[in-house]
Amino acid sequence: MTDSAEGSAEASAYPLAGPREVRAWLWTVATTNRAAFAAMLTLFGLATGAGLVGPWVLGELVESVRRGAATTAVDLLALLFVGVLLVQAALRAWARFVAAVFGERLLAKAREDLVHHAVELPLDTVETAGTGELLGRATSDVDKLDEGLRQAAPEIVIASVMVLLTAVAMVITSPLLALGALVSVPLLVVLTRWYRPRAVPVYERTLASWAKVHASAHETVVGGRTVEALGLGGRRRTHHDAAMRTAVAGERRSGQLWGVFLAGLDAAALLPIAVLLLFGAWAYQAGLVGIGEVTAMVLYAGALTEPINEVLGWMDELQIGHAALRRVLGVGKVPPDTGDPSVVPAGRRIELRGVRFGYRAGRDVLHGIDLAIEFGERIAVVGPSGAGKSTLGRLLAGINPPDRGEVLVGGVPISALPLERRRREVVLVTQEQHVFTGTLRDNLTLPRSASDEELHDALRAAGASDWALRLPDGLDTRLGSEGVPVPPAIVQQLALARLVLADPHTLVLDEATSMVDPTVSRGLERSLAAVLDGRTVVAIAHQLHAARDADRVIVMDEGRIVEQGPHDELMAAGGPYAELYNTWDAGTDTVTLR
Ligand code: ATP
């Protein structure tokens, strides 16, 4: 939580997909679901066609009453009108159902793509951006997309087909009166041109602000202990309030824009009806049109109001959905951390050459590290807080690539290896160990799939065999919040079992159950020793007793290696290590730093 406590909610390492990429994605989804897409459009067309017969029948009804037609003919027309309404309602419901299924497929694809890309994201990108940002895109943005797709898209299709066919019917009924209905077209064009360019950036900003609100809340919860320990509650609240205020201001602004737009839409809907009534009365008196035509035209104009408002109104939802889709697809634009399968290490030697690295541009944390680690060596990295020990560990494991220089394993850059291969070479073990919701088997097979026998062997090596055998459903027992609670020591042992299965030749232990930590139970200590056996171990020794037994101690200060060698040699030399060691209080396990 150190740096991310305040900072990462501000940054977004994830780009937005461009409008062309969104179109290409939608096109791919539409064409791969061609049958459902065609069925949806056909049903909407039929439903709308049925809707157009209604006003025509009503026009005929008025005309036949005016002509004094027989009652049976009038009754038949009235019956036909009711029948048309029923068919229209049935077709609409069916079309909506098909559209909902289509929308769900689209949404499922968006979610699957997001998850697929998210798991391939470089870890340093996820950490820089903060998990909240990714969480925001995977939750609130997908929800917005859901609303846009499930509701807006079908409504817009229905309404657009309706507008189109109604316009055609109006032209056929009376080309002269149809001219009168065009009166609102310029108004609609001006309104849309005013509204769109203003609303779209506001939506995009508002979605980004909500993501920041989520990120802020998420980080406060995740780092709850740090927040409490350092008394950061007030600062976190201020931070959260600021994020919230930006989001609320965005919502208010989009509400204002929408209000103006809606008023304009109402005016544009009423105008053609008024014009048609006046124009129709004049044309009727002039003998240019019949009363039935005027009736049908006014009904058509009235019928147009709703779909036009729907199209433009739902466009708003669709635009929010579009902005959300750009954010969701944007995650896929980050180059995945897939590595190059043709790169194969030759050997297990690790070498750092002129390594420089900084979390932020221009602020190097490591200033040119040269280091060679032979297979099987036991290394302890020591140094004052902030010296760059953990950062060195991250680079050794290929989590962050160096800005300059090289981190080589078996002569090839570790960050060029495919992720799975990388984890078979070097694994960084930290104190943070998770038990994921799922079965014991799920928890163990995270590094790779394995047979039951291999799983039991790994549990035995980690010393968790007895515990596992007592589980009600063995390897298929559900663990975590929804299942069997896992005691802290077992959490560590499960992490060790995962390591056994991943079987890397080098382990970087950062604040992990340190090699000879006296606070760790004897059993766990033995398991750890068994797991470390036959591997290279780089222990980032925040506690100095680990350094005494190492083959070589590496002393870091301010991002540089200032001294290295075995404990006894360094003590005899009386340099920085001896100074550090002499100020270490083994009783409280603390080091007094300069
Ligand atoms: P400690 O023993 O306190 O963990 P360390 O020697 O392991 O310290 P690092 O954690 O590597 O030191 O930190 C080295 C420097 O890099 C520090 O100035 C730290 O603030 C900075 N730093 C560490 N992690 C990040 C990060 N994720 N983003 C930005 N700066 C970071």
Coordinates of C-alpha atoms and ligand atoms in Angstrom, one line a residue:
M1 CA 0.0 0.0 0.0
T2 CA 3.0 2.3 0.4
D3 CA 2.8 4.2 -2.9
S4 CA -0.5 3.1 -4.1
A5 CA -2.2 4.4 -1.0
E6 CA -2.5 7.8 -2.6
G7 CA -1.2 7.5 -6.0
S8 CA -2.5 4.7 -8.1
A9 CA -6.2 5.7 -8.1
E10 CA -5.0 8.8 -10.1
A11 CA -3.3 6.8 -12.8
S12 CA -4.8 4.7 -15.5
A13 CA -2.3 2.4 -17.3
Y14 CA -5.0 1.1 -19.5
P15 CA -5.8 2.8 -22.8
L16 CA -9.2 3.2 -24.4
A17 CA -10.1 1.3 -27.6
G18 CA -10.7 3.5 -30.6
P19 CA -14.1 3.9 -32.3
R20 CA -12.7 1.8 -35.2
E21 CA -11.7 -1.0 -32.9
V22 CA -15.1 -0.9 -31.2
R23 CA -16.8 -1.2 -34.7
A24 CA -14.5 -4.0 -35.7
W25 CA -15.3 -5.9 -32.5
L26 CA -19.0 -5.4 -32.9
W27 CA -18.8 -6.5 -36.5
T28 CA -17.0 -9.7 -35.6
V29 CA -19.6 -10.5 -32.9
A30 CA -22.5 -9.7 -35.3
T31 CA -21.0 -11.9 -38.1
T32 CA -20.1 -14.8 -35.9
N33 CA -23.7 -14.8 -34.6
R34 CA -25.1 -14.1 -38.1
A35 CA -28.2 -16.3 -37.7
A36 CA -29.3 -14.6 -34.4
F37 CA -28.5 -11.2 -35.8
A38 CA -30.6 -11.8 -39.0
A39 CA -33.5 -13.3 -37.0
M40 CA -33.5 -10.2 -34.7
L41 CA -33.6 -7.8 -37.6
T42 CA -36.3 -9.8 -39.5
L43 CA -38.5 -10.0 -36.4
F44 CA -38.2 -6.3 -35.7
G45 CA -39.0 -5.5 -39.4
L46 CA -42.1 -7.8 -39.2
A47 CA -43.2 -6.3 -35.9
T48 CA -42.8 -2.8 -37.3
G49 CA -44.6 -3.7 -40.5
A50 CA -47.5 -5.0 -38.5
G51 CA -47.5 -1.7 -36.5
L52 CA -47.9 0.3 -39.7
V53 CA -51.0 -1.6 -40.9
G54 CA -52.9 -0.2 -37.8
P55 CA -53.0 3.5 -38.8
W56 CA -53.9 2.5 -42.4
V57 CA -56.8 0.3 -41.2
L58 CA -57.9 3.2 -38.9
G59 CA -57.8 5.6 -41.9
E60 CA -59.9 3.1 -43.9
L61 CA -62.3 2.9 -41.0
V62 CA -62.8 6.7 -40.8
E63 CA -63.2 6.8 -44.6
S64 CA -65.8 4.0 -44.7
V65 CA -67.8 5.6 -41.8
R66 CA -67.7 8.9 -43.7
R67 CA -68.9 7.1 -46.9
G68 CA -71.7 5.5 -44.9
A69 CA -70.5 1.9 -45.5
A70 CA -72.4 -1.1 -44.2
T71 CA -72.0 -2.0 -40.5
T72 CA -70.5 -5.4 -41.3
A73 CA -67.7 -3.8 -43.3
V74 CA -67.0 -1.3 -40.5
D75 CA -67.0 -4.2 -37.9
L76 CA -64.6 -6.2 -40.0
L77 CA -62.2 -3.3 -40.2
A78 CA -62.5 -2.8 -36.4
L79 CA -61.8 -6.5 -35.9
L80 CA -58.9 -6.3 -38.3
F81 CA -57.5 -3.4 -36.3
V82 CA -57.6 -5.3 -33.1
G83 CA -56.0 -8.4 -34.8
V84 CA -53.2 -6.3 -36.2
L85 CA -52.4 -4.9 -32.7
L86 CA -52.2 -8.4 -31.2
V87 CA -49.9 -9.7 -34.0
Q88 CA -47.7 -6.6 -33.5
A89 CA -47.5 -7.1 -29.8
A90 CA -46.6 -10.8 -30.2
L91 CA -43.9 -10.1 -32.8
R92 CA -42.4 -7.3 -30.7
A93 CA -42.1 -9.6 -27.7
W94 CA -40.5 -12.3 -29.7
A95 CA -38.1 -9.8 -31.4
R96 CA -37.1 -8.5 -27.9
F97 CA -36.4 -12.0 -26.7
V98 CA -34.2 -12.7 -29.6
A99 CA -32.4 -9.3 -29.2
A100 CA -31.9 -10.1 -25.5
V101 CA -30.3 -13.4 -26.3
F102 CA -28.1 -11.7 -28.9
G103 CA -27.2 -9.0 -26.4
E104 CA -26.2 -11.6 -23.8
R105 CA -23.9 -13.3 -26.3
L106 CA -22.2 -9.9 -27.0
L107 CA -21.9 -9.3 -23.3
A108 CA -20.5 -12.8 -22.6
K109 CA -17.9 -12.2 -25.4
A110 CA -16.9 -8.8 -23.9
R111 CA -16.5 -10.4 -20.4
E112 CA -14.6 -13.4 -21.7
D113 CA -12.3 -11.1 -23.8
L114 CA -11.7 -8.9 -20.7
V115 CA -10.8 -11.8 -18.5
H116 CA -8.6 -13.4 -21.2
H117 CA -6.7 -10.1 -21.6
A118 CA -6.6 -9.4 -17.8
V119 CA -4.9 -12.7 -17.0
E120 CA -2.2 -12.0 -19.6
L121 CA -1.5 -8.4 -18.4
P122 CA 2.0 -7.7 -17.2
L123 CA 1.9 -7.8 -13.4
D124 CA 3.7 -4.5 -13.2
T125 CA 1.0 -2.8 -15.4
V126 CA -1.7 -4.2 -13.0
E127 CA 0.2 -2.9 -10.0
T128 CA 1.0 0.5 -11.5
A129 CA -2.7 1.0 -12.5
G130 CA -4.0 -0.3 -9.2
T131 CA -6.4 -3.2 -9.1
G132 CA -9.3 -0.9 -8.6
E133 CA -9.0 0.4 -12.2
L134 CA -9.2 -3.1 -13.6
L135 CA -12.0 -4.0 -11.2
G136 CA -13.9 -0.9 -12.4
R137 CA -13.6 -1.9 -16.0
A138 CA -14.6 -5.5 -15.2
T139 CA -17.6 -4.5 -13.1
S140 CA -19.2 -1.0 -13.4
D141 CA -18.2 -0.6 -17.1
V142 CA -19.4 -4.1 -18.0
D143 CA -22.7 -3.2 -16.2
K144 CA -23.1 0.0 -18.2
L145 CA -22.4 -2.0 -21.4
D146 CA -25.0 -4.5 -20.2
E147 CA -27.6 -1.7 -19.9
G148 CA -26.6 -0.3 -23.2
L149 CA -26.8 -3.6 -25.0
R150 CA -29.8 -5.3 -23.3
Q151 CA -32.0 -2.3 -23.4
A152 CA -30.7 0.4 -25.7
A153 CA -29.6 -1.7 -28.7
P154 CA -32.9 -3.6 -29.3
E155 CA -35.0 -0.5 -28.6
I156 CA -33.0 1.5 -31.1
V157 CA -33.3 -1.2 -33.7
I158 CA -37.1 -1.4 -33.2
A159 CA -37.5 2.3 -33.2
S160 CA -35.2 2.9 -36.2
V161 CA -37.1 0.4 -38.4
M162 CA -40.4 1.9 -37.2
V163 CA -39.3 5.4 -38.1
L164 CA -38.1 4.2 -41.5
L165 CA -41.2 2.3 -42.4
T166 CA -43.6 4.9 -41.0
A167 CA -41.8 7.5 -43.2
V168 CA -42.3 5.2 -46.2
A169 CA -46.0 4.7 -45.3
M170 CA -46.5 8.5 -45.0
V171 CA -45.0 9.1 -48.4
I172 CA -47.2 6.4 -50.0
T173 CA -50.3 7.7 -48.2
S174 CA -49.8 11.4 -49.1
P175 CA -46.6 12.7 -50.6
L176 CA -47.9 16.2 -50.2
L177 CA -48.7 16.0 -46.5
A178 CA -45.5 14.0 -45.9
L179 CA -43.7 17.2 -46.7
G180 CA -45.3 18.8 -43.6
A181 CA -43.8 16.1 -41.4
L182 CA -40.3 17.1 -42.4
V183 CA -40.5 20.3 -40.5
S184 CA -38.8 18.8 -37.4
V185 CA -35.9 17.3 -39.3
P186 CA -33.6 20.4 -39.2
L187 CA -34.4 20.8 -35.5
L188 CA -33.4 17.2 -34.8
V189 CA -30.2 17.6 -36.7
V190 CA -29.2 20.8 -34.8
L191 CA -30.1 19.2 -31.5
T192 CA -28.1 16.1 -32.1
R193 CA -25.1 18.0 -33.4
W194 CA -25.2 20.2 -30.3
Y195 CA -25.7 17.3 -27.9
R196 CA -23.4 14.5 -29.0
P197 CA -20.0 16.2 -29.0
R198 CA -20.8 17.6 -25.5
A199 CA -22.2 14.5 -24.0
V200 CA -19.7 11.8 -25.2
P201 CA -16.6 13.3 -23.4
V202 CA -18.7 13.9 -20.3
Y203 CA -19.7 10.2 -20.3
E204 CA -16.1 9.1 -20.8
R205 CA -14.9 11.3 -18.0
T206 CA -17.7 10.2 -15.7
L207 CA -17.0 6.5 -16.2
A208 CA -13.3 7.1 -15.5
S209 CA -14.3 9.0 -12.3
W210 CA -16.5 6.1 -11.1
A211 CA -13.6 3.8 -11.7
K212 CA -11.5 6.1 -9.5
V213 CA -14.1 6.0 -6.8
H214 CA -14.0 2.2 -6.9
A215 CA -10.2 2.1 -7.0
S216 CA -10.1 4.4 -4.0
A217 CA -12.6 2.4 -2.0
H218 CA -10.9 -0.9 -3.0
E219 CA -7.4 0.3 -2.0
T220 CA -8.6 1.7 1.4
V221 CA -10.2 -1.7 2.1
V222 CA -7.2 -3.8 0.9
G223 CA -4.8 -1.6 2.8
G224 CA -7.1 -1.3 5.8
R225 CA -4.5 -2.3 8.3
T226 CA -1.9 0.1 7.0
V227 CA -4.5 2.9 6.9
E228 CA -5.3 2.1 10.5
A229 CA -1.7 1.7 11.7
L230 CA -0.5 4.9 10.1
G231 CA -3.7 6.9 10.9
L232 CA -4.3 7.5 7.3
G233 CA -8.1 7.4 7.7
G234 CA -8.6 11.2 7.2
R235 CA -6.4 11.3 4.1
R236 CA -8.1 8.3 2.6
R237 CA -11.5 9.9 3.2
T238 CA -10.4 13.2 1.6
H239 CA -9.1 11.2 -1.3
H240 CA -12.3 9.3 -1.6
D241 CA -14.4 12.4 -1.3
A242 CA -12.4 14.1 -4.1
A243 CA -12.9 11.1 -6.4
M244 CA -16.6 11.1 -5.5
R245 CA -17.1 14.8 -6.1
T246 CA -15.6 14.5 -9.6
A247 CA -17.9 11.6 -10.4
V248 CA -21.0 13.5 -9.1
A249 CA -20.0 16.6 -11.0
G250 CA -19.8 14.5 -14.1
E251 CA -23.3 13.0 -13.5
R252 CA -24.7 16.5 -12.9
R253 CA -23.2 17.8 -16.1
S254 CA -24.5 14.9 -18.2
G255 CA -28.0 15.4 -16.5
Q256 CA -28.0 19.1 -17.5
L257 CA -27.1 18.3 -21.1
W258 CA -29.7 15.5 -21.2
G259 CA -32.4 17.9 -19.8
V260 CA -31.9 20.4 -22.6
F261 CA -31.8 17.7 -25.2
L262 CA -35.0 16.1 -23.9
A263 CA -36.9 19.5 -24.1
G264 CA -35.7 19.9 -27.7
L265 CA -36.9 16.3 -28.5
D266 CA -40.4 17.1 -27.1
A267 CA -40.6 20.2 -29.3
A268 CA -39.4 18.3 -32.3
A269 CA -42.1 15.6 -31.7
L270 CA -45.1 18.0 -31.3
L271 CA -44.2 20.3 -34.2
P272 CA -45.1 18.0 -37.1
I273 CA -48.5 17.1 -35.6
A274 CA -49.4 20.7 -35.3
V275 CA -48.1 21.5 -38.8
L276 CA -49.9 18.4 -40.3
L277 CA -53.2 19.5 -38.7
L278 CA -53.0 23.0 -40.1
F279 CA -51.6 21.9 -43.4
G280 CA -54.0 19.0 -43.7
A281 CA -57.0 21.2 -43.0
W282 CA -55.9 23.6 -45.7
A283 CA -55.2 20.8 -48.2
Y284 CA -58.6 19.1 -47.4
Q285 CA -60.4 22.4 -48.0
A286 CA -58.5 22.9 -51.2
G287 CA -59.7 19.3 -52.2
L288 CA -56.1 18.1 -52.5
V289 CA -56.5 15.3 -49.9
G290 CA -59.3 13.2 -48.3
I291 CA -60.2 13.3 -44.6
G292 CA -59.1 9.6 -44.2
E293 CA -55.6 10.6 -45.5
V294 CA -55.4 13.5 -43.1
T295 CA -56.4 11.2 -40.2
A296 CA -53.9 8.5 -41.2
M297 CA -51.1 11.1 -41.6
V298 CA -51.8 12.7 -38.2
L299 CA -51.7 9.2 -36.7
Y300 CA -48.5 8.4 -38.5
A301 CA -46.9 11.6 -37.3
G302 CA -48.1 10.8 -33.7
A303 CA -46.7 7.3 -34.2
L304 CA -43.4 8.7 -35.3
T305 CA -43.0 10.8 -32.1
E306 CA -42.4 7.8 -29.9
P307 CA -39.8 6.0 -32.0
I308 CA -37.9 9.1 -32.8
N309 CA -37.7 10.0 -29.1
E310 CA -36.8 6.4 -28.4
V311 CA -34.0 6.4 -30.9
L312 CA -32.5 9.6 -29.7
G313 CA -33.2 8.9 -26.0
W314 CA -31.7 5.4 -26.1
M315 CA -28.8 6.7 -28.1
D316 CA -27.8 8.3 -24.8
E317 CA -27.7 4.9 -23.1
L318 CA -25.9 3.5 -26.2
Q319 CA -23.3 6.2 -26.0
I320 CA -22.7 5.4 -22.3
G321 CA -22.4 1.7 -23.4
H322 CA -20.1 2.7 -26.2
A323 CA -17.9 4.6 -23.8
A324 CA -17.9 1.6 -21.5
L325 CA -17.1 -0.7 -24.3
R326 CA -14.1 1.4 -25.2
R327 CA -12.8 1.0 -21.7
V328 CA -13.5 -2.7 -21.5
L329 CA -11.8 -3.4 -24.9
G330 CA -9.0 -1.0 -24.0
V331 CA -7.6 -3.6 -21.5
G332 CA -6.9 -5.7 -24.6
K333 CA -4.7 -3.0 -26.0
V334 CA -2.1 -3.4 -23.4
P335 CA 0.6 -5.7 -24.9
P336 CA 0.2 -9.1 -23.2
D337 CA 3.0 -10.6 -21.1
T338 CA 3.2 -13.7 -23.3
G339 CA 6.9 -13.8 -23.9
D340 CA 8.6 -15.5 -26.8
P341 CA 8.3 -19.3 -26.8
S342 CA 11.4 -19.7 -29.0
V343 CA 13.6 -18.2 -26.2
V344 CA 15.0 -21.2 -24.1
P345 CA 17.5 -20.7 -21.3
A346 CA 20.7 -22.7 -21.4
G347 CA 21.5 -23.4 -17.7
R348 CA 20.3 -22.1 -14.4
R349 CA 22.8 -19.4 -13.8
I350 CA 21.4 -15.9 -13.1
E351 CA 23.2 -12.8 -14.2
L352 CA 22.4 -9.1 -13.9
R353 CA 24.4 -6.8 -16.1
G354 CA 24.3 -3.0 -15.6
V355 CA 20.7 -3.1 -14.4
R356 CA 18.9 0.2 -13.8
F357 CA 15.3 0.5 -12.9
G358 CA 12.8 3.0 -11.6
Y359 CA 9.1 2.8 -10.8
R360 CA 8.7 6.2 -12.3
A361 CA 10.6 7.8 -15.2
G362 CA 13.7 9.7 -14.1
R363 CA 13.6 8.3 -10.6
D364 CA 15.9 5.3 -10.6
V365 CA 15.7 2.9 -7.6
L366 CA 18.4 0.6 -8.8
H367 CA 21.5 2.3 -10.2
G368 CA 23.5 -0.2 -12.2
I369 CA 23.6 -3.6 -10.6
D370 CA 26.1 -6.3 -11.7
L371 CA 25.6 -9.7 -10.1
A372 CA 26.1 -13.3 -11.0
I373 CA 24.3 -16.1 -9.0
E374 CA 25.4 -19.7 -9.6
F375 CA 22.9 -22.5 -9.4
G376 CA 22.5 -23.8 -5.9
E377 CA 23.9 -20.7 -4.1
R378 CA 22.3 -19.5 -0.9
I379 CA 22.3 -15.7 -1.1
A380 CA 21.1 -13.2 1.5
V381 CA 20.4 -9.6 0.4
V382 CA 20.6 -7.2 3.3
G383 CA 20.5 -3.4 3.6
P384 CA 18.6 -0.6 5.2
S385 CA 14.9 0.1 4.4
G386 CA 14.4 1.5 0.9
A387 CA 17.8 0.2 -0.3
G388 CA 16.1 -1.5 -3.2
K389 CA 16.2 -5.2 -1.9
S390 CA 12.6 -6.0 -2.8
T391 CA 12.9 -4.2 -6.1
L392 CA 16.0 -6.4 -6.9
G393 CA 13.9 -9.4 -6.0
R394 CA 11.1 -8.4 -8.4
L395 CA 13.6 -7.9 -11.3
L396 CA 15.2 -11.3 -10.5
A397 CA 11.8 -13.0 -10.9
G398 CA 11.1 -11.0 -14.1
I399 CA 8.1 -9.2 -12.6
N400 CA 9.5 -5.9 -13.7
P401 CA 11.8 -5.8 -16.7
P402 CA 14.9 -3.5 -16.2
D403 CA 14.9 -0.1 -17.8
R404 CA 18.5 -0.6 -18.8
G405 CA 20.8 -3.5 -18.6
E406 CA 19.8 -7.2 -18.6
V407 CA 18.5 -9.8 -16.1
L408 CA 19.5 -13.1 -17.6
V409 CA 18.6 -16.7 -16.7
G410 CA 20.6 -19.3 -18.5
G411 CA 21.9 -16.5 -20.8
V412 CA 18.5 -15.2 -21.9
P413 CA 16.5 -12.3 -20.6
I414 CA 14.0 -13.6 -18.0
S415 CA 11.2 -11.2 -19.0
A416 CA 11.4 -12.5 -22.6
L417 CA 10.3 -16.0 -21.4
P418 CA 6.7 -17.0 -21.6
L419 CA 5.1 -16.5 -18.2
E420 CA 4.6 -20.2 -17.5
R421 CA 8.3 -20.9 -18.4
R422 CA 9.4 -18.0 -16.3
R423 CA 7.7 -19.4 -13.3
R424 CA 9.6 -22.7 -13.8
E425 CA 12.8 -20.8 -13.6
V426 CA 12.4 -18.2 -10.8
V427 CA 9.6 -17.6 -8.4
L428 CA 9.2 -14.7 -6.0
V429 CA 7.7 -15.8 -2.7
T430 CA 6.3 -13.0 -0.6
Q431 CA 4.6 -12.9 2.7
E432 CA 1.3 -12.4 1.0
Q433 CA -0.2 -15.8 0.4
H434 CA -3.7 -16.4 -0.7
V435 CA -6.2 -19.2 -0.4
F436 CA -8.5 -18.7 -3.3
T437 CA -12.2 -19.6 -3.1
G438 CA -12.3 -23.1 -4.6
T439 CA -11.2 -26.6 -3.8
L440 CA -7.9 -27.6 -2.4
R441 CA -7.1 -29.1 -5.9
D442 CA -7.9 -25.7 -7.5
N443 CA -5.6 -24.0 -5.1
L444 CA -2.8 -26.3 -5.7
T445 CA -3.1 -26.6 -9.5
L446 CA -2.7 -22.8 -10.0
P447 CA 0.9 -23.2 -11.3
R448 CA 0.1 -26.2 -13.5
S449 CA -2.2 -29.2 -13.7
A450 CA -1.1 -32.3 -11.8
S451 CA -2.2 -35.8 -11.0
D452 CA -3.6 -36.6 -7.5
E453 CA -0.4 -38.4 -6.7
E454 CA 1.7 -35.4 -7.5
L455 CA -0.7 -33.2 -5.4
H456 CA -0.3 -35.5 -2.4
D457 CA 3.5 -35.6 -2.8
A458 CA 3.6 -31.8 -2.9
L459 CA 1.4 -31.6 0.2
R460 CA 3.7 -34.1 2.0
A461 CA 6.8 -32.1 1.0
A462 CA 5.1 -29.0 2.4
G463 CA 4.1 -30.8 5.6
A464 CA 0.4 -30.3 5.0
S465 CA -0.4 -33.9 4.3
D466 CA -2.0 -34.7 7.7
W467 CA -4.2 -31.7 7.5
A468 CA -5.3 -32.5 4.0
L469 CA -6.1 -36.1 4.9
R470 CA -8.5 -34.9 7.6
L471 CA -10.5 -32.8 5.0
P472 CA -14.1 -34.1 4.4
D473 CA -13.8 -34.3 0.6
G474 CA -10.0 -34.7 0.3
L475 CA -8.6 -32.7 -2.6
D476 CA -12.1 -31.7 -3.6
T477 CA -12.9 -29.9 -0.3
R478 CA -13.9 -26.3 -0.8
L479 CA -11.6 -23.9 1.1
G480 CA -11.8 -20.3 2.2
S481 CA -14.8 -18.1 3.1
E482 CA -17.2 -20.6 1.5
G483 CA -15.7 -23.7 2.8
V484 CA -13.2 -25.1 5.3
P485 CA -11.2 -22.3 7.1
V486 CA -7.5 -22.6 6.5
P487 CA -5.2 -21.7 9.5
P488 CA -2.3 -19.3 8.8
A489 CA 0.4 -21.9 9.1
I490 CA -1.4 -24.1 6.6
V491 CA -1.8 -21.1 4.2
Q492 CA 2.0 -21.0 4.2
Q493 CA 2.3 -24.7 3.7
L494 CA -0.1 -24.6 0.7
A495 CA 2.0 -21.9 -0.8
L496 CA 5.0 -24.2 -0.3
A497 CA 3.1 -27.1 -2.0
R498 CA 2.4 -24.8 -4.9
L499 CA 6.1 -24.0 -5.1
V500 CA 6.9 -27.8 -5.1
L501 CA 4.5 -28.2 -8.0
A502 CA 5.8 -25.2 -9.9
D503 CA 9.3 -26.6 -9.3
P504 CA 11.5 -23.5 -10.2
H505 CA 15.2 -23.8 -9.8
T506 CA 15.5 -20.5 -8.1
L507 CA 13.4 -19.0 -5.3
V508 CA 13.5 -15.4 -4.3
L509 CA 12.1 -15.1 -0.7
D510 CA 11.0 -11.6 0.1
E511 CA 9.7 -11.4 3.6
A512 CA 8.5 -14.9 3.1
T513 CA 8.8 -17.4 5.9
S514 CA 12.4 -16.6 6.1
M515 CA 14.8 -19.5 6.0
V516 CA 15.6 -19.8 9.7
D517 CA 12.9 -17.6 11.3
P518 CA 12.7 -18.7 14.9
T519 CA 9.1 -17.5 15.1
V520 CA 8.1 -20.0 12.5
S521 CA 7.0 -23.3 13.9
R522 CA 9.5 -26.2 13.7
G523 CA 7.3 -28.1 11.3
L524 CA 7.0 -25.3 8.9
E525 CA 10.8 -24.6 9.1
R526 CA 11.5 -28.2 8.2
S527 CA 9.1 -28.1 5.3
L528 CA 10.6 -24.9 4.0
A529 CA 14.1 -26.4 4.2
A530 CA 12.9 -29.4 2.2
V531 CA 11.4 -27.2 -0.4
L532 CA 14.5 -25.1 -0.7
D533 CA 16.8 -28.1 -1.0
G534 CA 18.4 -28.4 -4.4
R535 CA 17.4 -24.9 -5.5
T536 CA 19.1 -21.5 -5.7
V537 CA 17.8 -19.3 -2.9
V538 CA 17.9 -15.5 -2.8
A539 CA 16.6 -14.5 0.6
I540 CA 15.8 -10.9 1.0
A541 CA 16.8 -10.7 4.6
H542 CA 14.9 -8.1 6.5
Q543 CA 15.9 -10.0 9.5
L544 CA 19.7 -10.4 9.7
H545 CA 19.9 -13.8 11.3
A546 CA 19.1 -15.2 7.9
A547 CA 22.4 -13.7 6.5
R548 CA 24.7 -15.6 8.9
D549 CA 24.0 -19.0 7.2
A550 CA 24.1 -17.7 3.6
D551 CA 26.9 -18.7 1.2
R552 CA 27.1 -15.0 0.3
V553 CA 25.7 -11.8 1.7
I554 CA 24.9 -9.0 -0.7
V555 CA 24.7 -5.6 1.0
M556 CA 22.6 -3.0 -0.7
D557 CA 22.4 0.7 0.0
E558 CA 20.6 3.4 -2.0
G559 CA 20.1 1.1 -5.0
R560 CA 23.6 -0.1 -5.3
I561 CA 25.5 -3.2 -4.1
V562 CA 28.0 -1.8 -1.7
E563 CA 29.6 -5.0 -0.4
Q564 CA 29.3 -8.8 -0.9
G565 CA 30.9 -11.9 0.5
P566 CA 30.3 -14.6 3.3
H567 CA 29.2 -13.3 6.7
D568 CA 32.5 -13.9 8.5
E569 CA 34.5 -12.2 5.8
L570 CA 32.2 -9.2 5.8
M571 CA 32.3 -9.0 9.6
A572 CA 36.1 -9.1 9.6
A573 CA 36.2 -6.4 6.9
G574 CA 34.3 -4.1 9.3
G575 CA 32.5 -2.4 6.4
P576 CA 28.8 -1.5 6.0
Y577 CA 27.6 -5.1 6.7
A578 CA 29.5 -5.2 10.0
E579 CA 28.1 -1.8 10.9
L580 CA 24.5 -3.0 10.1
Y581 CA 25.0 -6.2 12.0
N582 CA 26.4 -4.6 15.0
T583 CA 23.4 -2.2 15.3
W584 CA 21.0 -5.1 14.9
D585 CA 19.2 -6.0 18.1
A586 CA 18.7 -9.8 17.8
G587 CA 16.3 -9.7 20.8
T588 CA 13.8 -7.5 19.2
D589 CA 14.9 -8.4 15.7
T590 CA 15.3 -4.8 14.7
V591 CA 18.1 -2.9 13.0
T592 CA 18.9 0.6 14.0
L593 CA 19.6 2.4 10.8
R594 CA 22.2 5.1 10.8
Ligands
ATP1 P1 12.3 -2.5 2.8 O1 13.3 -3.3 3.5 O2 11.8 -1.3 3.6 O3 11.2 -3.3 2.1 P2 13.7 -2.4 0.3 O4 15.2 -2.3 0.5 O5 13.1 -3.7 0.0 O6 13.1 -1.7 1.6 P3 12.3 -1.4 -2.0 O7 11.0 -1.8 -1.5 O8 12.9 -2.1 -3.1 O9 13.4 -1.3 -0.8 O10 12.2 0.2 -2.3 C1 13.2 0.9 -3.0 C2 12.7 2.3 -3.3 O11 11.7 2.1 -4.3 C3 12.0 3.0 -2.2 O12 12.3 4.4 -2.3 C4 10.5 2.8 -2.4 O13 9.8 3.9 -1.9 C5 10.5 2.7 -3.9 N1 9.4 1.8 -4.3 C6 9.2 0.5 -3.9 N2 8.1 0.0 -4.5 C7 7.6 1.0 -5.3 C8 6.4 1.1 -6.2 N3 5.6 0.0 -6.3 N4 6.2 2.2 -6.8 C9 7.0 3.3 -6.6 N5 8.1 3.3 -5.8 C10 8.4 2.1 -5.2

